[in-house]
Amino acid sequence: MSTTPSSEKPFNIAVLGQGAVGSEVITTLHGDASHLEERAGRSLRLAAIFRRQPELAGTFYEANPELYRSLDAILDDPDIDLVCELMGGMDTARRAIEGALARGKHVVSANKKLLAYSWPELLAQAEKQDVQMRFEAAVAGGIPILNSMASGTHGERMHEMRGVINGTTNYILTQMEGKHLEYGQCLQMAKQAKYAESDPSDDILGRDACQKLSLLIAYAFGKHISPDQIPTTGIVDVALKDIEHAGSMNPPMRVKLVARAEVVDGQIIARVGPELVLASSPIGQIPANLNAIELRSDLNAKGNFFQGEGAGGKPTAASVLSDIVNIARTSEQGYVSPFGRPVQEGHNQPDKRPHTFYVRFVIHDAVGVVHDMTAVLKRHGINLNSIVQLPYAEKMLDNLPFFITVEDTDEATLQRALGEIAALPFNAETPQYIRFERDDLWRKKEDDRGAAQDEAETA
Ligand SMILES: NC(=O)c1ccc[n+]([C@@H]2O[C@H](COP(=O)([O-])OP(=O)(O)OC[C@H]3O[C@@H](n4cnc5c(N)ncnc54)[C@H](OP(=O)(O)O)[C@@H]3O)[C@@H](O)[C@H]2O)c1
């Protein structure tokens, strides 16, 4: 079989940004790209690079100074076929992508923040110009989740998607559990280990996961739901005592920052927040440095599980290069929707379904605390499932952790009840709650008990 590229004219690529991801893409395109060319069916050429400080590229810059050009020179060059935006940020990246599309160039980007907010306008522009735009690397770095959904799930009706798609928070939560350290200490460790940026707000507040979820929803359900519509809670209020208490539950649970979206009665319900997941489940077992996404559909009800590196120069470059090859191979087709399906405007619905929750109080020890607390819960129709106060030393009397789990209740009702309890004088800290990933856990135990009893009676 011939591996010679079929087209004579090379496909000219400009790479904007030469950081963690860009430098890997550049190294591959500039080195032996025969494996890419074989798949693209044509030769691929690194035609230009843009960055603010080329000299930071050291020996690569010294050996190839002619590759470095201004953004305008790249955009105005009619020979450039594809612009690969790997700078990140909003303003320059947007100008570059819009400028490239306006001049009829294909675009690849890994910029989740820009894309999550702006893909409808950018893709409309790509369609108008009849060029392609792809962004596999924008979600879960090296996991080819978007293209899998775009072309590998046509036969299914997707109904649930959930994932751990932010590496920084997964690292922090895993370190808290493994090293028995508080959140703040683990955030510092994440910064030192380069798992967190110097300003980690987007990660720890859940915004990064929310932006990625917004993109995933378009692929899975064909709806555009802006990140602003998705209720998002980060991990800043997760304490070591929550993680330790979760581990002591039966069955043992683990705290993960979960991004989830479900279709319920034809409506999408999406959220990002900490969840108590079964420690033994695939999602509970995701290591600190990996991402994972689970998809459930009518025909794959037990779920398909994708796990891999969600960040890092090389894995993310693999996704970028895959997009480049896909476009080079099909560029003659003109605009092709990256979603593999039509996407319409959608609305996120508030989750009014009942769920089970864990709540942590930290109280000043006093007579009648449990009575006062349960009186409020009773007034809101919330049924307690368990109540745990660990043995404590005298020095903890003013700072006493106290844990409850509650049976099915809707989140808004729980919030109202906790708001009332928070106003009572015995609180040393604001009560915090975490949703259980599976509401059936406690009921399942009942079923198991029932089944065991039936069996015993039959025997
Ligand atoms: N790193 C990952 O693991 C990962 C994973 C998934 C997605 N992504 C996405 O991939 C993109 C690139 O990430 P990265 O980690 O490679 O970033 P990075 O290491 O910070 O590199 C950014 C590069 O862009 C250049 N740059 C930044 N702002 C620029 C501007 N205004 N004009 C010109 N050049 C500019 C920088 O060089 P100069 O300072 O010399 O200009 C640098 O070469 C981002 O959108 C990121 O969200 C990254």
Short mmCIF file of C-alpha atoms and ligand atoms in Angstrom, two decimals:
data_model
loop_
_atom_site.label_atom_id
_atom_site.label_comp_id
_atom_site.label_asym_id
_atom_site.label_seq_id
_atom_site.Cartn_x
_atom_site.Cartn_y
_atom_site.Cartn_z
CA MET A 1 0.00 0.00 0.00
CA SER A 2 1.32 3.44 -0.92
CA THR A 3 1.97 5.90 1.86
CA THR A 4 2.91 8.73 -0.50
CA PRO A 5 0.84 11.84 0.11
CA SER A 6 -1.66 12.17 -2.72
CA SER A 7 -1.68 15.97 -2.95
CA GLU A 8 1.30 17.85 -4.38
CA LYS A 9 0.77 21.12 -2.50
CA PRO A 10 1.77 20.92 1.14
CA PHE A 11 -0.81 21.85 3.70
CA ASN A 12 0.70 24.93 5.37
CA ILE A 13 0.24 25.28 9.09
CA ALA A 14 0.96 28.24 11.36
CA VAL A 15 1.24 27.62 15.09
CA LEU A 16 0.42 30.48 17.46
CA GLY A 17 2.03 29.92 20.86
CA GLN A 18 5.04 27.80 21.69
CA GLY A 19 4.42 26.87 25.31
CA ALA A 20 3.74 23.47 26.84
CA VAL A 21 1.41 22.37 24.04
CA GLY A 22 2.62 24.49 21.12
CA SER A 23 6.23 23.38 21.45
CA GLU A 24 5.19 19.70 21.20
CA VAL A 25 3.05 20.38 18.15
CA ILE A 26 5.90 22.34 16.57
CA THR A 27 8.46 19.61 17.33
CA THR A 28 6.30 16.95 15.65
CA LEU A 29 5.38 19.02 12.61
CA HIS A 30 8.96 20.19 12.14
CA GLY A 31 10.45 16.74 12.72
CA ASP A 32 9.30 13.44 11.28
CA ALA A 33 5.61 13.99 10.52
CA SER A 34 5.35 11.02 8.13
CA HIS A 35 2.81 9.26 10.37
CA LEU A 36 0.60 12.35 10.19
CA GLU A 37 1.08 12.76 6.45
CA GLU A 38 0.20 9.12 5.85
CA ARG A 39 -3.16 9.67 7.53
CA ALA A 40 -3.71 13.10 6.03
CA GLY A 41 -2.91 11.83 2.55
CA ARG A 42 -0.84 14.92 1.84
CA SER A 43 2.31 16.59 3.07
CA LEU A 44 2.06 18.86 6.09
CA ARG A 45 4.38 21.82 6.49
CA LEU A 46 5.10 23.95 9.53
CA ALA A 47 5.03 27.31 7.75
CA ALA A 48 5.13 29.84 10.60
CA ILE A 49 5.19 30.40 14.35
CA PHE A 50 3.92 33.36 16.33
CA ARG A 51 4.85 34.22 19.91
CA ARG A 52 5.75 37.40 21.73
CA GLN A 53 9.26 36.39 22.72
CA PRO A 54 10.73 34.05 20.08
CA GLU A 55 14.16 34.12 21.71
CA LEU A 56 12.68 32.10 24.60
CA ALA A 57 12.57 29.17 22.16
CA GLY A 58 16.40 29.01 22.50
CA THR A 59 18.16 26.72 20.04
CA PHE A 60 14.98 26.07 18.04
CA TYR A 61 14.65 29.79 17.39
CA GLU A 62 18.34 30.14 16.60
CA ALA A 63 18.12 27.29 14.07
CA ASN A 64 14.84 28.42 12.50
CA PRO A 65 14.50 32.20 12.86
CA GLU A 66 12.71 32.44 9.48
CA LEU A 67 9.70 30.57 10.92
CA TYR A 68 8.89 33.34 13.40
CA ARG A 69 6.48 35.93 12.03
CA SER A 70 4.04 38.52 13.28
CA LEU A 71 0.39 37.59 13.74
CA ASP A 72 -0.69 39.96 10.96
CA ALA A 73 1.92 38.55 8.57
CA ILE A 74 0.59 35.04 9.24
CA LEU A 75 -3.05 36.04 8.85
CA ASP A 76 -2.35 37.94 5.64
CA ASP A 77 -0.32 35.12 4.07
CA PRO A 78 -2.62 33.42 1.51
CA ASP A 79 -0.42 30.32 1.54
CA ILE A 80 -1.22 29.49 5.16
CA ASP A 81 -4.04 26.92 5.14
CA LEU A 82 -4.53 26.34 8.83
CA VAL A 83 -3.94 28.41 11.97
CA CYS A 84 -3.40 26.46 15.17
CA GLU A 85 -4.11 28.71 18.17
CA LEU A 86 -2.21 27.52 21.26
CA MET A 87 -1.65 30.81 23.09
CA GLY A 88 -4.59 30.62 25.49
CA GLY A 89 -6.15 33.79 26.89
CA MET A 90 -9.02 35.68 25.34
CA ASP A 91 -8.24 38.84 23.38
CA THR A 92 -5.29 37.98 21.13
CA ALA A 93 -6.58 34.42 20.70
CA ARG A 94 -10.00 35.68 19.61
CA ARG A 95 -8.45 38.20 17.22
CA ALA A 96 -6.25 35.46 15.75
CA ILE A 97 -9.07 32.95 15.31
CA GLU A 98 -11.52 35.49 13.88
CA GLY A 99 -8.80 36.89 11.61
CA ALA A 100 -7.90 33.42 10.34
CA LEU A 101 -11.51 32.43 9.68
CA ALA A 102 -12.24 35.75 7.97
CA ARG A 103 -9.39 35.05 5.54
CA GLY A 104 -10.65 31.54 4.76
CA LYS A 105 -8.16 29.62 6.89
CA HIS A 106 -9.02 26.52 8.88
CA VAL A 107 -8.54 26.76 12.65
CA VAL A 108 -7.56 24.37 15.42
CA SER A 109 -7.60 25.58 19.01
CA ALA A 110 -7.22 24.15 22.52
CA ASN A 111 -8.62 27.26 24.18
CA LYS A 112 -11.52 25.92 26.27
CA LYS A 113 -12.38 29.23 27.89
CA LEU A 114 -12.67 31.15 24.63
CA LEU A 115 -14.45 28.27 22.90
CA ALA A 116 -16.95 27.53 25.67
CA TYR A 117 -18.20 31.12 25.51
CA SER A 118 -17.72 31.86 21.81
CA TRP A 119 -17.98 28.72 19.71
CA PRO A 120 -21.44 29.58 18.29
CA GLU A 121 -20.17 32.82 16.72
CA LEU A 122 -16.82 31.33 15.71
CA LEU A 123 -18.38 28.28 14.06
CA ALA A 124 -20.97 30.48 12.34
CA GLN A 125 -18.05 32.42 10.88
CA ALA A 126 -16.30 29.17 9.88
CA GLU A 127 -19.48 27.97 8.16
CA LYS A 128 -19.86 31.27 6.33
CA GLN A 129 -16.28 31.06 5.10
CA ASP A 130 -16.69 27.34 4.35
CA VAL A 131 -13.67 26.32 6.42
CA GLN A 132 -13.25 23.94 9.32
CA MET A 133 -12.64 24.53 12.99
CA ARG A 134 -11.89 21.78 15.52
CA PHE A 135 -10.98 21.79 19.21
CA GLU A 136 -10.48 18.27 20.55
CA ALA A 137 -7.74 19.40 22.97
CA ALA A 138 -10.04 21.87 24.70
CA VAL A 139 -11.60 19.10 26.82
CA ALA A 140 -9.63 16.50 28.76
CA GLY A 141 -6.30 17.15 26.98
CA GLY A 142 -5.14 13.82 25.60
CA ILE A 143 -8.44 11.90 25.81
CA PRO A 144 -10.07 11.86 22.35
CA ILE A 145 -13.51 12.32 23.85
CA LEU A 146 -14.95 14.98 21.56
CA ASN A 147 -14.12 13.23 18.30
CA SER A 148 -15.32 9.92 19.79
CA MET A 149 -18.65 11.53 20.54
CA ALA A 150 -18.79 13.33 17.19
CA SER A 151 -18.31 10.20 15.11
CA GLY A 152 -18.56 7.15 17.35
CA THR A 153 -21.92 7.57 19.04
CA HIS A 154 -24.29 8.24 16.13
CA GLY A 155 -26.28 5.12 16.94
CA GLU A 156 -27.11 6.06 20.51
CA ARG A 157 -29.30 8.44 22.44
CA MET A 158 -27.00 9.77 25.12
CA HIS A 159 -28.70 10.35 28.45
CA GLU A 160 -25.99 10.83 31.03
CA MET A 161 -22.45 12.12 31.06
CA ARG A 162 -20.27 12.73 34.05
CA GLY A 163 -16.62 13.24 34.48
CA VAL A 164 -13.63 14.35 36.47
CA ILE A 165 -12.27 16.84 33.97
CA ASN A 166 -10.14 19.19 36.01
CA GLY A 167 -6.69 17.94 36.88
CA THR A 168 -5.85 20.59 39.48
CA THR A 169 -8.81 19.81 41.74
CA ASN A 170 -8.41 16.06 41.29
CA TYR A 171 -4.78 16.39 42.36
CA ILE A 172 -5.68 18.50 45.41
CA LEU A 173 -8.49 16.20 46.59
CA THR A 174 -6.33 13.11 46.10
CA GLN A 175 -3.46 14.66 48.07
CA MET A 176 -5.82 15.70 50.89
CA GLU A 177 -6.97 12.11 51.24
CA GLY A 178 -3.59 10.44 50.73
CA LYS A 179 -1.50 12.79 52.87
CA HIS A 180 -4.17 13.81 55.43
CA LEU A 181 -3.58 17.47 54.73
CA GLU A 182 -5.97 20.40 54.59
CA TYR A 183 -7.06 22.02 51.32
CA GLY A 184 -4.76 25.07 51.60
CA GLN A 185 -1.63 22.95 52.05
CA CYS A 186 -2.54 20.78 49.07
CA LEU A 187 -3.21 23.82 46.90
CA GLN A 188 0.34 24.99 47.63
CA MET A 189 1.64 21.52 46.74
CA ALA A 190 -0.33 21.64 43.48
CA LYS A 191 1.30 24.97 42.61
CA GLN A 192 4.77 23.62 43.37
CA ALA A 193 4.11 20.49 41.28
CA LYS A 194 2.82 22.72 38.42
CA TYR A 195 -0.64 21.14 38.67
CA ALA A 196 -2.03 24.58 39.53
CA GLU A 197 -1.38 27.95 37.93
CA SER A 198 -0.29 30.92 40.04
CA ASP A 199 -3.91 32.12 39.81
CA PRO A 200 -5.82 28.86 40.22
CA SER A 201 -9.29 30.48 40.54
CA ASP A 202 -10.78 28.95 37.39
CA ASP A 203 -9.78 25.48 38.56
CA ILE A 204 -10.62 25.56 42.25
CA LEU A 205 -13.91 27.39 41.75
CA GLY A 206 -15.01 24.79 39.20
CA ARG A 207 -15.14 27.25 36.29
CA ASP A 208 -12.67 25.32 34.13
CA ALA A 209 -14.69 22.10 34.53
CA CYS A 210 -17.87 24.06 33.81
CA GLN A 211 -16.45 25.45 30.54
CA LYS A 212 -15.46 21.96 29.46
CA LEU A 213 -18.86 20.57 30.45
CA SER A 214 -20.54 23.20 28.30
CA LEU A 215 -18.57 21.91 25.30
CA LEU A 216 -19.23 18.26 26.16
CA ILE A 217 -22.98 18.94 26.33
CA ALA A 218 -22.98 20.18 22.74
CA TYR A 219 -21.33 16.95 21.58
CA ALA A 220 -23.39 14.60 23.74
CA PHE A 221 -26.83 16.19 23.54
CA GLY A 222 -26.70 18.63 20.61
CA LYS A 223 -27.47 21.64 22.80
CA HIS A 224 -25.53 24.81 23.44
CA ILE A 225 -25.69 25.61 27.13
CA SER A 226 -23.46 28.49 28.10
CA PRO A 227 -21.22 27.96 31.15
CA ASP A 228 -23.08 30.83 32.85
CA GLN A 229 -26.21 28.64 32.97
CA ILE A 230 -24.53 25.74 34.76
CA PRO A 231 -24.62 25.81 38.59
CA THR A 232 -20.99 25.47 39.63
CA THR A 233 -19.36 24.88 43.00
CA GLY A 234 -15.63 24.41 43.43
CA ILE A 235 -13.66 22.59 46.10
CA VAL A 236 -12.61 25.48 48.36
CA ASP A 237 -15.09 24.45 51.08
CA VAL A 238 -14.13 20.78 51.08
CA ALA A 239 -12.33 20.03 54.35
CA LEU A 240 -10.08 17.15 55.34
CA LYS A 241 -12.75 16.04 57.81
CA ASP A 242 -15.24 15.60 54.93
CA ILE A 243 -12.80 13.41 53.07
CA GLU A 244 -11.93 11.38 56.15
CA HIS A 245 -15.57 10.95 57.12
CA ALA A 246 -16.42 9.91 53.55
CA GLY A 247 -13.73 7.23 53.73
CA SER A 248 -15.21 5.84 56.94
CA MET A 249 -18.71 5.44 55.46
CA ASN A 250 -20.10 2.05 54.60
CA PRO A 251 -19.54 1.63 51.69
CA PRO A 252 -16.47 3.93 51.66
CA MET A 253 -16.95 7.10 49.64
CA ARG A 254 -14.54 9.61 48.15
CA VAL A 255 -14.93 13.30 47.28
CA LYS A 256 -14.43 14.18 43.59
CA LEU A 257 -15.24 17.34 41.66
CA VAL A 258 -17.79 15.94 39.22
CA ALA A 259 -19.08 17.67 36.10
CA ARG A 260 -22.36 16.05 35.10
CA ALA A 261 -25.17 16.50 32.63
CA GLU A 262 -28.26 14.36 32.25
CA VAL A 263 -31.31 14.36 30.03
CA VAL A 264 -34.41 14.04 32.18
CA ASP A 265 -37.83 14.11 30.49
CA GLY A 266 -36.19 15.69 27.46
CA GLN A 267 -34.58 18.48 29.51
CA ILE A 268 -30.89 18.91 30.32
CA ILE A 269 -29.84 19.12 33.94
CA ALA A 270 -26.17 20.01 34.31
CA ARG A 271 -24.02 20.92 37.29
CA VAL A 272 -20.44 21.01 38.50
CA GLY A 273 -19.66 20.37 42.14
CA PRO A 274 -18.07 18.08 44.68
CA GLU A 275 -19.82 14.72 44.95
CA LEU A 276 -19.42 11.75 47.23
CA VAL A 277 -18.67 8.91 44.86
CA LEU A 278 -18.21 5.24 45.69
CA ALA A 279 -14.50 4.82 46.43
CA SER A 280 -14.53 1.49 44.59
CA SER A 281 -16.23 2.86 41.44
CA PRO A 282 -14.27 3.74 38.29
CA ILE A 283 -14.86 7.45 38.93
CA GLY A 284 -13.78 7.04 42.56
CA GLN A 285 -10.56 5.40 41.43
CA ILE A 286 -9.36 8.08 39.01
CA PRO A 287 -5.74 8.81 39.96
CA ALA A 288 -4.59 12.33 40.80
CA ASN A 289 -3.01 13.00 37.43
CA LEU A 290 -5.77 11.69 35.17
CA ASN A 291 -9.16 12.79 33.84
CA ALA A 292 -12.11 10.54 33.08
CA ILE A 293 -15.51 10.81 31.44
CA GLU A 294 -18.34 8.31 31.63
CA LEU A 295 -21.10 8.26 29.01
CA ARG A 296 -24.40 6.44 29.29
CA SER A 297 -26.94 6.02 26.52
CA ASP A 298 -30.03 4.01 25.67
CA LEU A 299 -27.86 1.32 24.11
CA ASN A 300 -24.86 1.64 26.44
CA ALA A 301 -26.72 1.87 29.73
CA LYS A 302 -23.83 0.56 31.83
CA GLY A 303 -21.61 3.31 30.53
CA ASN A 304 -18.48 3.78 28.46
CA PHE A 305 -15.56 5.02 30.48
CA PHE A 306 -12.80 7.15 28.95
CA GLN A 307 -9.73 7.75 31.11
CA GLY A 308 -6.40 9.34 30.33
CA GLU A 309 -4.19 12.35 30.68
CA GLY A 310 -6.27 15.50 30.80
CA ALA A 311 -3.32 17.85 30.49
CA GLY A 312 0.36 18.01 29.69
CA GLY A 313 2.17 19.13 26.57
CA LYS A 314 2.49 15.78 24.81
CA PRO A 315 -0.99 14.29 25.41
CA THR A 316 -2.65 17.60 24.54
CA ALA A 317 -0.49 17.93 21.43
CA ALA A 318 -1.74 14.48 20.35
CA SER A 319 -5.29 15.84 20.28
CA VAL A 320 -4.21 19.02 18.46
CA LEU A 321 -2.31 17.03 15.83
CA SER A 322 -5.29 14.74 15.37
CA ASP A 323 -7.45 17.78 14.59
CA ILE A 324 -4.84 19.06 12.14
CA VAL A 325 -4.76 15.71 10.31
CA ASN A 326 -8.56 15.51 10.25
CA ILE A 327 -8.81 18.91 8.64
CA ALA A 328 -5.93 18.33 6.21
CA ARG A 329 -7.62 15.09 5.10
CA THR A 330 -11.04 16.62 4.56
CA SER A 331 -10.31 20.27 3.79
CA GLU A 332 -11.84 19.99 0.31
CA GLN A 333 -15.21 19.34 1.91
CA GLY A 334 -15.30 22.87 3.28
CA TYR A 335 -17.17 23.47 6.54
CA VAL A 336 -17.90 20.36 8.57
CA SER A 337 -19.55 20.68 11.98
CA PRO A 338 -17.05 19.43 14.59
CA PHE A 339 -19.98 18.11 16.65
CA GLY A 340 -21.04 15.56 14.04
CA ARG A 341 -24.62 16.66 14.62
CA PRO A 342 -26.75 19.79 14.60
CA VAL A 343 -26.50 21.86 17.79
CA GLN A 344 -29.31 24.14 18.92
CA GLU A 345 -29.60 26.64 21.73
CA GLY A 346 -30.58 24.91 24.95
CA HIS A 347 -31.45 25.76 28.53
CA ASN A 348 -30.17 24.18 31.67
CA GLN A 349 -32.99 23.19 34.00
CA PRO A 350 -32.70 23.46 37.77
CA ASP A 351 -32.44 20.06 39.40
CA LYS A 352 -35.63 19.71 41.44
CA ARG A 353 -35.27 15.96 41.89
CA PRO A 354 -34.71 14.64 45.40
CA HIS A 355 -31.17 13.50 46.22
CA THR A 356 -29.29 12.24 49.25
CA PHE A 357 -26.76 14.54 50.90
CA TYR A 358 -24.02 14.60 53.49
CA VAL A 359 -23.84 17.67 55.75
CA ARG A 360 -20.98 18.74 57.98
CA PHE A 361 -21.52 21.05 60.95
CA VAL A 362 -18.84 22.43 63.21
CA ILE A 363 -20.44 23.48 66.48
CA HIS A 364 -19.84 24.81 69.96
CA ASP A 365 -20.83 21.92 72.18
CA ALA A 366 -24.07 22.74 74.01
CA VAL A 367 -27.18 21.08 75.34
CA GLY A 368 -29.97 20.66 72.78
CA VAL A 369 -27.95 21.14 69.58
CA VAL A 370 -29.30 17.97 67.99
CA HIS A 371 -32.83 18.84 69.05
CA ASP A 372 -32.66 22.34 67.54
CA MET A 373 -31.06 21.09 64.36
CA THR A 374 -33.48 18.23 63.78
CA ALA A 375 -36.44 20.51 64.56
CA VAL A 376 -35.49 22.65 61.56
CA LEU A 377 -34.94 19.62 59.35
CA LYS A 378 -38.31 18.21 60.43
CA ARG A 379 -40.05 21.48 59.60
CA HIS A 380 -38.64 21.21 56.06
CA GLY A 381 -39.67 17.57 55.74
CA ILE A 382 -36.06 16.35 55.64
CA ASN A 383 -35.50 12.84 56.95
CA LEU A 384 -32.21 12.07 58.69
CA ASN A 385 -30.37 8.99 57.53
CA SER A 386 -27.42 9.04 59.93
CA ILE A 387 -25.92 11.29 62.55
CA VAL A 388 -22.31 11.00 63.67
CA GLN A 389 -20.37 12.85 66.33
CA LEU A 390 -16.88 11.50 66.71
CA PRO A 391 -15.31 11.03 70.15
CA TYR A 392 -13.71 14.34 71.04
CA ALA A 393 -11.23 15.90 73.42
CA GLU A 394 -12.08 18.81 75.70
CA LYS A 395 -10.05 21.23 73.64
CA MET A 396 -12.47 20.61 70.74
CA LEU A 397 -15.56 21.72 72.64
CA ASP A 398 -15.68 24.96 70.71
CA ASN A 399 -14.92 23.34 67.38
CA LEU A 400 -16.77 20.09 67.24
CA PRO A 401 -17.37 18.39 63.88
CA PHE A 402 -20.69 16.78 63.53
CA PHE A 403 -21.87 14.89 60.44
CA ILE A 404 -25.29 13.93 59.17
CA THR A 405 -26.61 12.30 56.03
CA VAL A 406 -30.13 13.03 54.86
CA GLU A 407 -32.51 11.00 52.76
CA ASP A 408 -34.10 12.16 49.54
CA THR A 409 -34.63 15.90 49.51
CA ASP A 410 -34.31 18.52 46.83
CA GLU A 411 -31.27 20.75 47.05
CA ALA A 412 -33.22 24.00 47.36
CA THR A 413 -35.11 22.68 50.41
CA LEU A 414 -31.85 21.51 51.98
CA GLN A 415 -30.29 24.94 51.34
CA ARG A 416 -33.23 26.69 53.02
CA ALA A 417 -33.03 24.38 56.05
CA LEU A 418 -29.26 24.81 56.34
CA GLY A 419 -29.68 28.58 56.05
CA GLU A 420 -31.97 28.48 59.09
CA ILE A 421 -29.66 26.15 61.02
CA ALA A 422 -26.66 28.36 60.18
CA ALA A 423 -28.40 31.24 61.98
CA LEU A 424 -28.59 29.26 65.25
CA PRO A 425 -26.01 30.24 67.88
CA PHE A 426 -24.23 26.91 68.23
CA ASN A 427 -22.50 27.06 64.82
CA ALA A 428 -18.74 27.61 64.81
CA GLU A 429 -18.62 27.38 61.00
CA THR A 430 -21.15 27.62 58.18
CA PRO A 431 -22.63 24.16 57.53
CA GLN A 432 -21.41 22.56 54.29
CA TYR A 433 -23.10 19.86 52.27
CA ILE A 434 -22.05 17.47 49.51
CA ARG A 435 -24.35 15.50 47.28
CA PHE A 436 -24.04 11.73 46.97
CA GLU A 437 -23.38 10.59 43.40
CA ARG A 438 -25.84 7.74 43.77
CA ASP A 439 -29.06 8.19 45.65
CA ASP A 440 -29.74 4.48 45.51
CA LEU A 441 -26.91 3.53 47.85
CA TRP A 442 -28.93 3.57 51.04
CA ARG A 443 -32.03 2.22 49.38
CA LYS A 444 -29.94 -0.52 47.81
CA LYS A 445 -28.83 -1.62 51.25
CA GLU A 446 -32.49 -1.85 52.21
CA ASP A 447 -33.17 -3.94 49.08
CA ASP A 448 -30.20 -6.17 49.88
CA ARG A 449 -31.45 -6.59 53.42
CA GLY A 450 -34.90 -7.40 52.06
CA ALA A 451 -33.46 -9.90 49.59
CA ALA A 452 -31.36 -11.53 52.30
CA GLN A 453 -34.41 -11.77 54.52
CA ASP A 454 -36.48 -13.29 51.68
CA GLU A 455 -33.73 -15.81 51.04
CA ALA A 456 -33.52 -16.72 54.72
CA GLU A 457 -37.29 -17.15 54.89
CA THR A 458 -37.36 -19.30 51.72
CA ALA A 459 -34.55 -21.48 53.09
N1 LIG B 1 -1.00 22.77 29.03
C1 LIG B 1 -1.97 21.87 29.02
O1 LIG B 1 -1.84 20.79 29.58
C2 LIG B 1 -3.23 22.15 28.27
C3 LIG B 1 -4.24 21.16 28.22
C4 LIG B 1 -5.40 21.41 27.50
C5 LIG B 1 -5.57 22.63 26.87
N2 LIG B 1 -4.59 23.56 26.97
C6 LIG B 1 -4.80 24.84 26.29
O2 LIG B 1 -3.78 25.00 25.31
C7 LIG B 1 -3.47 26.37 25.17
C8 LIG B 1 -1.96 26.56 25.37
O3 LIG B 1 -1.63 26.14 26.67
P1 LIG B 1 -0.10 26.01 27.14
O4 LIG B 1 -0.14 25.28 28.43
O5 LIG B 1 0.75 25.51 26.04
O6 LIG B 1 0.23 27.53 27.42
P2 LIG B 1 1.66 28.17 27.80
O7 LIG B 1 2.62 27.10 28.15
O8 LIG B 1 1.40 29.26 28.74
O9 LIG B 1 2.15 28.79 26.41
C9 LIG B 1 1.51 29.87 25.79
C10 LIG B 1 2.34 30.27 24.59
O10 LIG B 1 1.64 31.29 23.90
C11 LIG B 1 2.47 32.44 23.79
N3 LIG B 1 1.58 33.56 24.03
C12 LIG B 1 0.80 33.76 25.10
N4 LIG B 1 0.08 34.89 24.96
C13 LIG B 1 0.42 35.39 23.77
C14 LIG B 1 0.01 36.54 23.05
N5 LIG B 1 -0.87 37.39 23.56
N6 LIG B 1 0.57 36.75 21.86
C15 LIG B 1 1.46 35.91 21.37
N7 LIG B 1 1.88 34.79 21.99
C16 LIG B 1 1.36 34.54 23.18
C17 LIG B 1 3.55 32.29 24.85
O11 LIG B 1 4.82 32.77 24.45
P3 LIG B 1 5.28 34.28 24.61
O12 LIG B 1 5.11 34.60 26.05
O13 LIG B 1 6.66 34.31 24.12
O14 LIG B 1 4.33 35.04 23.77
C18 LIG B 1 3.71 30.77 24.90
O15 LIG B 1 4.59 30.35 23.90
C19 LIG B 1 -4.34 27.12 26.18
O16 LIG B 1 -5.51 27.56 25.56
C20 LIG B 1 -4.68 26.04 27.20
O17 LIG B 1 -5.90 26.28 27.88
C21 LIG B 1 -3.43 23.36 27.65
#
